Amino acid sequence: MLLPASFISFGSSVSATDEIEATRALIKVVDTTNIPAEKEGVLRSVEIKIGDLVQKGQRVAQIDDRDAQMKYEKVAVEHEIAERASRDDTIVKFAEKSHAVSQTELLRATEANDEIELAVSETEIDRLKLIVEKSTLEIEKAEIDFDVNKLTEKLRRIEKEQIQNDLSKFQIKTPTDGLVVRVEKQIGEWVKPGETIARIVQINVLRVEGQIPVEQASLKLKGADVIVTLSP
């Protein structure tokens, strides 16, 4: 924008009586930022207008996220189920108890044969040994299932975090502070990833450009202090 201004320079080599004045100066913004959409969908709200000052991280618009919300709720329930299963070691404990009982039965049978020959038939002894071996394998299987439940919980947690992160992208937020100078989209419009929703300019740093007569130009002015006065 072009505004009337007094443009006065002072430096170590320029005295107050050698003031150089530019009656008109061009004030420019240094940085301009486009706020893009990250997801595809219908805009449910646009919460800014031209002239608004926004702060970094402020939500400026919302894309319809109802389908994503339902997907997140589904995965959240699945994660809760997996989390409970990952803490339940009942199967492992039961397998260990069964193994202990089968070992005790085999021990009693062999001790009975030590006292009385053939008190327990060889067939029964073989059957009891088979039960012990089976219960040993059942412990290993239960431990594997328990580990799988833990891995499943981890997988569901990662999926939940991914969807939660994806869900946040339906909220369009400004990446920096600034002044809204343009709003490109309105409520009800369909947007795609990368499309500009609004444009903001940073007004904390501005650049002022002015012209002075060539005969007053000098390298000695480099680094001199500058006073800019805006006229009403």
mmCIF file with all atom_site columns, N, CA, C and O in Angstrom, residues 132-156:
data_model
loop_
_atom_site.group_PDB
_atom_site.id
_atom_site.type_symbol
_atom_site.label_atom_id
_atom_site.label_alt_id
_atom_site.label_comp_id
_atom_site.label_asym_id
_atom_site.label_entity_id
_atom_site.label_seq_id
_atom_site.pdbx_PDB_ins_code
_atom_site.Cartn_x
_atom_site.Cartn_y
_atom_site.Cartn_z
_atom_site.occupancy
_atom_site.B_iso_or_equiv
_atom_site.pdbx_formal_charge
_atom_site.auth_seq_id
_atom_site.auth_comp_id
_atom_site.auth_asym_id
_atom_site.auth_atom_id
_atom_site.pdbx_PDB_model_num
ATOM 1   N N  . VAL A 1 132 ? 1.305  -84.843 29.928 1.00 0.00 ? 132 VAL A N  1
ATOM 2   C CA . VAL A 1 132 ? 2.309  -83.874 30.372 1.00 0.00 ? 132 VAL A CA 1
ATOM 3   C C  . VAL A 1 132 ? 2.904  -83.133 29.182 1.00 0.00 ? 132 VAL A C  1
ATOM 4   O O  . VAL A 1 132 ? 3.068  -81.902 29.214 1.00 0.00 ? 132 VAL A O  1
ATOM 5   N N  . GLU A 1 133 ? 3.228  -83.873 28.136 1.00 0.00 ? 133 GLU A N  1
ATOM 6   C CA . GLU A 1 133 ? 3.793  -83.236 26.940 1.00 0.00 ? 133 GLU A CA 1
ATOM 7   C C  . GLU A 1 133 ? 2.784  -82.272 26.306 1.00 0.00 ? 133 GLU A C  1
ATOM 8   O O  . GLU A 1 133 ? 3.140  -81.171 25.857 1.00 0.00 ? 133 GLU A O  1
ATOM 9   N N  . LYS A 1 134 ? 1.530  -82.699 26.279 1.00 0.00 ? 134 LYS A N  1
ATOM 10  C CA . LYS A 1 134 ? 0.485  -81.854 25.709 1.00 0.00 ? 134 LYS A CA 1
ATOM 11  C C  . LYS A 1 134 ? 0.336  -80.564 26.514 1.00 0.00 ? 134 LYS A C  1
ATOM 12  O O  . LYS A 1 134 ? 0.220  -79.460 25.952 1.00 0.00 ? 134 LYS A O  1
ATOM 13  N N  . SER A 1 135 ? 0.353  -80.695 27.851 1.00 0.00 ? 135 SER A N  1
ATOM 14  C CA . SER A 1 135 ? 0.196  -79.502 28.698 1.00 0.00 ? 135 SER A CA 1
ATOM 15  C C  . SER A 1 135 ? 1.398  -78.566 28.562 1.00 0.00 ? 135 SER A C  1
ATOM 16  O O  . SER A 1 135 ? 1.254  -77.343 28.674 1.00 0.00 ? 135 SER A O  1
ATOM 17  N N  . THR A 1 136 ? 2.580  -79.135 28.312 1.00 0.00 ? 136 THR A N  1
ATOM 18  C CA . THR A 1 136 ? 3.769  -78.300 28.074 1.00 0.00 ? 136 THR A CA 1
ATOM 19  C C  . THR A 1 136 ? 3.588  -77.473 26.806 1.00 0.00 ? 136 THR A C  1
ATOM 20  O O  . THR A 1 136 ? 3.887  -76.271 26.783 1.00 0.00 ? 136 THR A O  1
ATOM 21  N N  . LEU A 1 137 ? 3.076  -78.122 25.766 1.00 0.00 ? 137 LEU A N  1
ATOM 22  C CA . LEU A 1 137 ? 2.834  -77.419 24.502 1.00 0.00 ? 137 LEU A CA 1
ATOM 23  C C  . LEU A 1 137 ? 1.720  -76.377 24.655 1.00 0.00 ? 137 LEU A C  1
ATOM 24  O O  . LEU A 1 137 ? 1.764  -75.314 24.021 1.00 0.00 ? 137 LEU A O  1
ATOM 25  N N  . GLU A 1 138 ? 0.740  -76.692 25.501 1.00 0.00 ? 138 GLU A N  1
ATOM 26  C CA . GLU A 1 138 ? -0.350 -75.741 25.724 1.00 0.00 ? 138 GLU A CA 1
ATOM 27  C C  . GLU A 1 138 ? 0.159  -74.477 26.416 1.00 0.00 ? 138 GLU A C  1
ATOM 28  O O  . GLU A 1 138 ? -0.341 -73.375 26.154 1.00 0.00 ? 138 GLU A O  1
ATOM 29  N N  . ILE A 1 139 ? 1.151  -74.609 27.292 1.00 0.00 ? 139 ILE A N  1
ATOM 30  C CA . ILE A 1 139 ? 1.763  -73.436 27.925 1.00 0.00 ? 139 ILE A CA 1
ATOM 31  C C  . ILE A 1 139 ? 2.442  -72.572 26.870 1.00 0.00 ? 139 ILE A C  1
ATOM 32  O O  . ILE A 1 139 ? 2.276  -71.347 26.843 1.00 0.00 ? 139 ILE A O  1
ATOM 33  N N  . GLU A 1 140 ? 3.217  -73.225 25.992 1.00 0.00 ? 140 GLU A N  1
ATOM 34  C CA . GLU A 1 140 ? 3.908  -72.482 24.932 1.00 0.00 ? 140 GLU A CA 1
ATOM 35  C C  . GLU A 1 140 ? 2.901  -71.768 24.032 1.00 0.00 ? 140 GLU A C  1
ATOM 36  O O  . GLU A 1 140 ? 3.100  -70.609 23.661 1.00 0.00 ? 140 GLU A O  1
ATOM 37  N N  . LYS A 1 141 ? 1.812  -72.475 23.696 1.00 0.00 ? 141 LYS A N  1
ATOM 38  C CA . LYS A 1 141 ? 0.773  -71.873 22.834 1.00 0.00 ? 141 LYS A CA 1
ATOM 39  C C  . LYS A 1 141 ? 0.111  -70.694 23.543 1.00 0.00 ? 141 LYS A C  1
ATOM 40  O O  . LYS A 1 141 ? -0.135 -69.633 22.929 1.00 0.00 ? 141 LYS A O  1
ATOM 41  N N  . ALA A 1 142 ? -0.181 -70.838 24.834 1.00 0.00 ? 142 ALA A N  1
ATOM 42  C CA . ALA A 1 142 ? -0.820 -69.755 25.589 1.00 0.00 ? 142 ALA A CA 1
ATOM 43  C C  . ALA A 1 142 ? 0.097  -68.548 25.675 1.00 0.00 ? 142 ALA A C  1
ATOM 44  O O  . ALA A 1 142 ? -0.361 -67.394 25.570 1.00 0.00 ? 142 ALA A O  1
ATOM 45  N N  . GLU A 1 143 ? 1.401  -68.765 25.853 1.00 0.00 ? 143 GLU A N  1
ATOM 46  C CA . GLU A 1 143 ? 2.360  -67.657 25.923 1.00 0.00 ? 143 GLU A CA 1
ATOM 47  C C  . GLU A 1 143 ? 2.463  -66.935 24.584 1.00 0.00 ? 143 GLU A C  1
ATOM 48  O O  . GLU A 1 143 ? 2.560  -65.701 24.527 1.00 0.00 ? 143 GLU A O  1
ATOM 49  N N  . ILE A 1 144 ? 2.430  -67.722 23.494 1.00 0.00 ? 144 ILE A N  1
ATOM 50  C CA . ILE A 1 144 ? 2.461  -67.111 22.157 1.00 0.00 ? 144 ILE A CA 1
ATOM 51  C C  . ILE A 1 144 ? 1.206  -66.265 21.932 1.00 0.00 ? 144 ILE A C  1
ATOM 52  O O  . ILE A 1 144 ? 1.278  -65.129 21.442 1.00 0.00 ? 144 ILE A O  1
ATOM 53  N N  . ASP A 1 145 ? 0.041  -66.817 22.293 1.00 0.00 ? 145 ASP A N  1
ATOM 54  C CA . ASP A 1 145 ? -1.217 -66.069 22.130 1.00 0.00 ? 145 ASP A CA 1
ATOM 55  C C  . ASP A 1 145 ? -1.195 -64.785 22.954 1.00 0.00 ? 145 ASP A C  1
ATOM 56  O O  . ASP A 1 145 ? -1.694 -63.740 22.510 1.00 0.00 ? 145 ASP A O  1
ATOM 57  N N  . PHE A 1 146 ? -0.627 -64.867 24.162 1.00 0.00 ? 146 PHE A N  1
ATOM 58  C CA . PHE A 1 146 ? -0.545 -63.693 25.026 1.00 0.00 ? 146 PHE A CA 1
ATOM 59  C C  . PHE A 1 146 ? 0.349  -62.625 24.395 1.00 0.00 ? 146 PHE A C  1
ATOM 60  O O  . PHE A 1 146 ? 0.025  -61.429 24.406 1.00 0.00 ? 146 PHE A O  1
ATOM 61  N N  . ASP A 1 147 ? 1.477  -63.048 23.822 1.00 0.00 ? 147 ASP A N  1
ATOM 62  C CA . ASP A 1 147 ? 2.373  -62.110 23.141 1.00 0.00 ? 147 ASP A CA 1
ATOM 63  C C  . ASP A 1 147 ? 1.695  -61.498 21.912 1.00 0.00 ? 147 ASP A C  1
ATOM 64  O O  . ASP A 1 147 ? 1.872  -60.305 21.622 1.00 0.00 ? 147 ASP A O  1
ATOM 65  N N  . VAL A 1 148 ? 0.939  -62.333 21.195 1.00 0.00 ? 148 VAL A N  1
ATOM 66  C CA . VAL A 1 148 ? 0.207  -61.834 20.017 1.00 0.00 ? 148 VAL A CA 1
ATOM 67  C C  . VAL A 1 148 ? -0.814 -60.785 20.439 1.00 0.00 ? 148 VAL A C  1
ATOM 68  O O  . VAL A 1 148 ? -1.001 -59.767 19.763 1.00 0.00 ? 148 VAL A O  1
ATOM 69  N N  . ASN A 1 149 ? -1.478 -61.008 21.578 1.00 0.00 ? 149 ASN A N  1
ATOM 70  C CA . ASN A 1 149 ? -2.444 -60.026 22.085 1.00 0.00 ? 149 ASN A CA 1
ATOM 71  C C  . ASN A 1 149 ? -1.764 -58.693 22.388 1.00 0.00 ? 149 ASN A C  1
ATOM 72  O O  . ASN A 1 149 ? -2.326 -57.621 22.134 1.00 0.00 ? 149 ASN A O  1
ATOM 73  N N  . LYS A 1 150 ? -0.554 -58.754 22.917 1.00 0.00 ? 150 LYS A N  1
ATOM 74  C CA . LYS A 1 150 ? 0.192  -57.528 23.200 1.00 0.00 ? 150 LYS A CA 1
ATOM 75  C C  . LYS A 1 150 ? 0.543  -56.799 21.904 1.00 0.00 ? 150 LYS A C  1
ATOM 76  O O  . LYS A 1 150 ? 0.437  -55.565 21.817 1.00 0.00 ? 150 LYS A O  1
ATOM 77  N N  . LEU A 1 151 ? 0.974  -57.568 20.893 1.00 0.00 ? 151 LEU A N  1
ATOM 78  C CA . LEU A 1 151 ? 1.320  -56.958 19.605 1.00 0.00 ? 151 LEU A CA 1
ATOM 79  C C  . LEU A 1 151 ? 0.076  -56.380 18.925 1.00 0.00 ? 151 LEU A C  1
ATOM 80  O O  . LEU A 1 151 ? 0.141  -55.320 18.294 1.00 0.00 ? 151 LEU A O  1
ATOM 81  N N  . THR A 1 152 ? -1.053 -57.089 19.081 1.00 0.00 ? 152 THR A N  1
ATOM 82  C CA . THR A 1 152 ? -2.302 -56.590 18.501 1.00 0.00 ? 152 THR A CA 1
ATOM 83  C C  . THR A 1 152 ? -2.710 -55.272 19.151 1.00 0.00 ? 152 THR A C  1
ATOM 84  O O  . THR A 1 152 ? -3.178 -54.345 18.479 1.00 0.00 ? 152 THR A O  1
ATOM 85  N N  . GLU A 1 153 ? -2.524 -55.184 20.468 1.00 0.00 ? 153 GLU A N  1
ATOM 86  C CA . GLU A 1 153 ? -2.830 -53.933 21.179 1.00 0.00 ? 153 GLU A CA 1
ATOM 87  C C  . GLU A 1 153 ? -1.953 -52.802 20.661 1.00 0.00 ? 153 GLU A C  1
ATOM 88  O O  . GLU A 1 153 ? -2.425 -51.676 20.448 1.00 0.00 ? 153 GLU A O  1
ATOM 89  N N  . LYS A 1 154 ? -0.676 -53.092 20.441 1.00 0.00 ? 154 LYS A N  1
ATOM 90  C CA . LYS A 1 154 ? 0.243  -52.077 19.922 1.00 0.00 ? 154 LYS A CA 1
ATOM 91  C C  . LYS A 1 154 ? -0.179 -51.625 18.528 1.00 0.00 ? 154 LYS A C  1
ATOM 92  O O  . LYS A 1 154 ? -0.154 -50.427 18.211 1.00 0.00 ? 154 LYS A O  1
ATOM 93  N N  . LEU A 1 155 ? -0.583 -52.596 17.694 1.00 0.00 ? 155 LEU A N  1
ATOM 94  C CA . LEU A 1 155 ? -1.032 -52.278 16.341 1.00 0.00 ? 155 LEU A CA 1
ATOM 95  C C  . LEU A 1 155 ? -2.282 -51.400 16.367 1.00 0.00 ? 155 LEU A C  1
ATOM 96  O O  . LEU A 1 155 ? -2.363 -50.406 15.641 1.00 0.00 ? 155 LEU A O  1
ATOM 97  N N  . ARG A 1 156 ? -3.251 -51.761 17.213 1.00 0.00 ? 156 ARG A N  1
ATOM 98  C CA . ARG A 1 156 ? -4.486 -50.968 17.315 1.00 0.00 ? 156 ARG A CA 1
ATOM 99  C C  . ARG A 1 156 ? -4.195 -49.569 17.849 1.00 0.00 ? 156 ARG A C  1
ATOM 100 O O  . ARG A 1 156 ? -4.828 -48.590 17.453 1.00 0.00 ? 156 ARG A O  1
#
